[in-house]
């Protein structure tokens, strides 16, 4: 059970944009924390690009996914917190 969405693009190893009910939603994956590649105040961290490559190999634009949520629905950056399942 969850919300059906369509992958728009992978941002980095633990963040993805999806289309949900016609809106673009930025989703921070639950229980995954990868090295930074896009943080405005940090450089690219070791293995960050590899984490992004892996997520891009798992989720491609146009893939249909299901978002499943925990108790907290957003983080302090306003991203949706969800597990993403195909």
mmCIF file of C-alpha atoms in Angstrom:
data_model
loop_
_atom_site.group_PDB
_atom_site.id
_atom_site.type_symbol
_atom_site.label_atom_id
_atom_site.label_comp_id
_atom_site.label_asym_id
_atom_site.label_seq_id
_atom_site.Cartn_x
_atom_site.Cartn_y
_atom_site.Cartn_z
ATOM 1 C CA UNK A 1 0.000 0.000 0.000
ATOM 2 C CA UNK A 2 1.215 3.504 -0.783
ATOM 3 C CA UNK A 3 1.099 6.194 -3.429
ATOM 4 C CA UNK A 4 1.860 5.391 -7.058
ATOM 5 C CA UNK A 5 4.358 7.747 -8.692
ATOM 6 C CA UNK A 6 6.558 7.964 -11.780
ATOM 7 C CA UNK A 7 10.312 8.488 -11.572
ATOM 8 C CA UNK A 8 11.306 11.822 -13.086
ATOM 9 C CA UNK A 9 15.055 11.765 -12.330
ATOM 10 C CA UNK A 10 17.649 10.583 -9.844
ATOM 11 C CA UNK A 11 19.287 13.453 -7.958
ATOM 12 C CA UNK A 12 21.955 11.486 -6.099
ATOM 13 C CA UNK A 13 22.363 8.181 -4.299
ATOM 14 C CA UNK A 14 19.548 8.780 -1.808
ATOM 15 C CA UNK A 15 17.276 11.346 -3.468
ATOM 16 C CA UNK A 16 14.954 11.108 -6.457
ATOM 17 C CA UNK A 17 12.347 13.319 -8.105
ATOM 18 C CA UNK A 18 9.006 11.690 -8.922
ATOM 19 C CA UNK A 19 5.735 12.777 -10.477
ATOM 20 C CA UNK A 20 2.931 12.309 -7.977
ATOM 21 C CA UNK A 21 -0.606 13.407 -8.861
ATOM 22 C CA UNK A 22 0.803 15.719 -11.538
ATOM 23 C CA UNK A 23 3.323 17.402 -9.231
ATOM 24 C CA UNK A 24 7.091 16.966 -9.087
ATOM 25 C CA UNK A 25 8.003 15.735 -5.607
ATOM 26 C CA UNK A 26 11.538 15.382 -4.255
ATOM 27 C CA UNK A 27 11.839 12.148 -2.278
ATOM 28 C CA UNK A 28 14.591 11.373 0.237
ATOM 29 C CA UNK A 29 14.839 7.592 0.483
ATOM 30 C CA UNK A 30 14.152 6.137 3.922
ATOM 31 C CA UNK A 31 16.954 4.193 5.617
ATOM 32 C CA UNK A 32 19.567 5.120 3.002
ATOM 33 C CA UNK A 33 22.337 7.681 3.503
ATOM 34 C CA UNK A 34 24.921 7.976 0.748
ATOM 35 C CA UNK A 35 27.941 10.267 0.376
ATOM 36 C CA UNK A 36 27.166 13.751 -0.933
ATOM 37 C CA UNK A 37 27.503 14.736 -4.577
ATOM 38 C CA UNK A 38 25.222 17.791 -4.805
ATOM 39 C CA UNK A 39 25.442 19.451 -1.371
ATOM 40 C CA UNK A 40 25.932 23.228 -1.793
ATOM 41 C CA UNK A 41 28.508 23.481 1.033
ATOM 42 C CA UNK A 42 30.398 20.208 0.575
ATOM 43 C CA UNK A 43 32.491 18.808 -2.222
ATOM 44 C CA UNK A 44 31.798 15.506 -3.901
ATOM 45 C CA UNK A 45 32.442 12.849 -1.281
ATOM 46 C CA UNK A 46 34.190 9.530 -1.766
ATOM 47 C CA UNK A 47 31.879 6.944 -3.406
ATOM 48 C CA UNK A 48 29.107 9.512 -3.897
ATOM 49 C CA UNK A 49 29.167 9.254 -7.706
ATOM 50 C CA UNK A 50 29.117 5.465 -7.469
ATOM 51 C CA UNK A 51 26.050 5.612 -5.197
ATOM 52 C CA UNK A 52 24.316 7.879 -7.716
ATOM 53 C CA UNK A 53 25.237 5.541 -10.576
ATOM 54 C CA UNK A 54 23.791 2.587 -8.677
ATOM 55 C CA UNK A 55 20.476 4.327 -7.992
ATOM 56 C CA UNK A 56 20.317 5.425 -11.648
ATOM 57 C CA UNK A 57 20.740 1.779 -12.665
ATOM 58 C CA UNK A 58 17.802 0.819 -10.414
ATOM 59 C CA UNK A 59 15.416 3.709 -11.130
ATOM 60 C CA UNK A 60 15.089 5.173 -14.605
ATOM 61 C CA UNK A 61 12.906 8.077 -15.751
ATOM 62 C CA UNK A 62 9.434 6.769 -16.483
ATOM 63 C CA UNK A 63 9.611 3.856 -14.043
ATOM 64 C CA UNK A 64 6.414 3.364 -12.063
ATOM 65 C CA UNK A 65 7.053 3.130 -8.300
ATOM 66 C CA UNK A 66 5.122 3.003 -5.054
ATOM 67 C CA UNK A 67 5.984 5.388 -2.213
ATOM 68 C CA UNK A 68 5.573 4.078 1.311
ATOM 69 C CA UNK A 69 5.863 6.475 4.222
ATOM 70 C CA UNK A 70 6.934 6.352 7.845
ATOM 71 C CA UNK A 71 5.471 8.520 10.613
ATOM 72 C CA UNK A 72 7.426 11.624 9.550
ATOM 73 C CA UNK A 73 6.443 12.576 6.020
ATOM 74 C CA UNK A 74 8.995 15.348 5.343
ATOM 75 C CA UNK A 75 12.501 16.291 6.423
ATOM 76 C CA UNK A 76 13.786 19.725 7.444
ATOM 77 C CA UNK A 77 14.560 20.511 3.769
ATOM 78 C CA UNK A 78 10.936 19.883 2.773
ATOM 79 C CA UNK A 79 11.687 16.629 0.948
ATOM 80 C CA UNK A 80 9.190 13.798 1.169
ATOM 81 C CA UNK A 81 10.542 10.859 3.197
ATOM 82 C CA UNK A 82 9.565 7.540 1.657
ATOM 83 C CA UNK A 83 10.575 4.044 0.750
ATOM 84 C CA UNK A 84 10.493 3.647 -3.033
ATOM 85 C CA UNK A 85 9.402 0.285 -4.408
ATOM 86 C CA UNK A 86 8.892 -1.005 -7.950
#
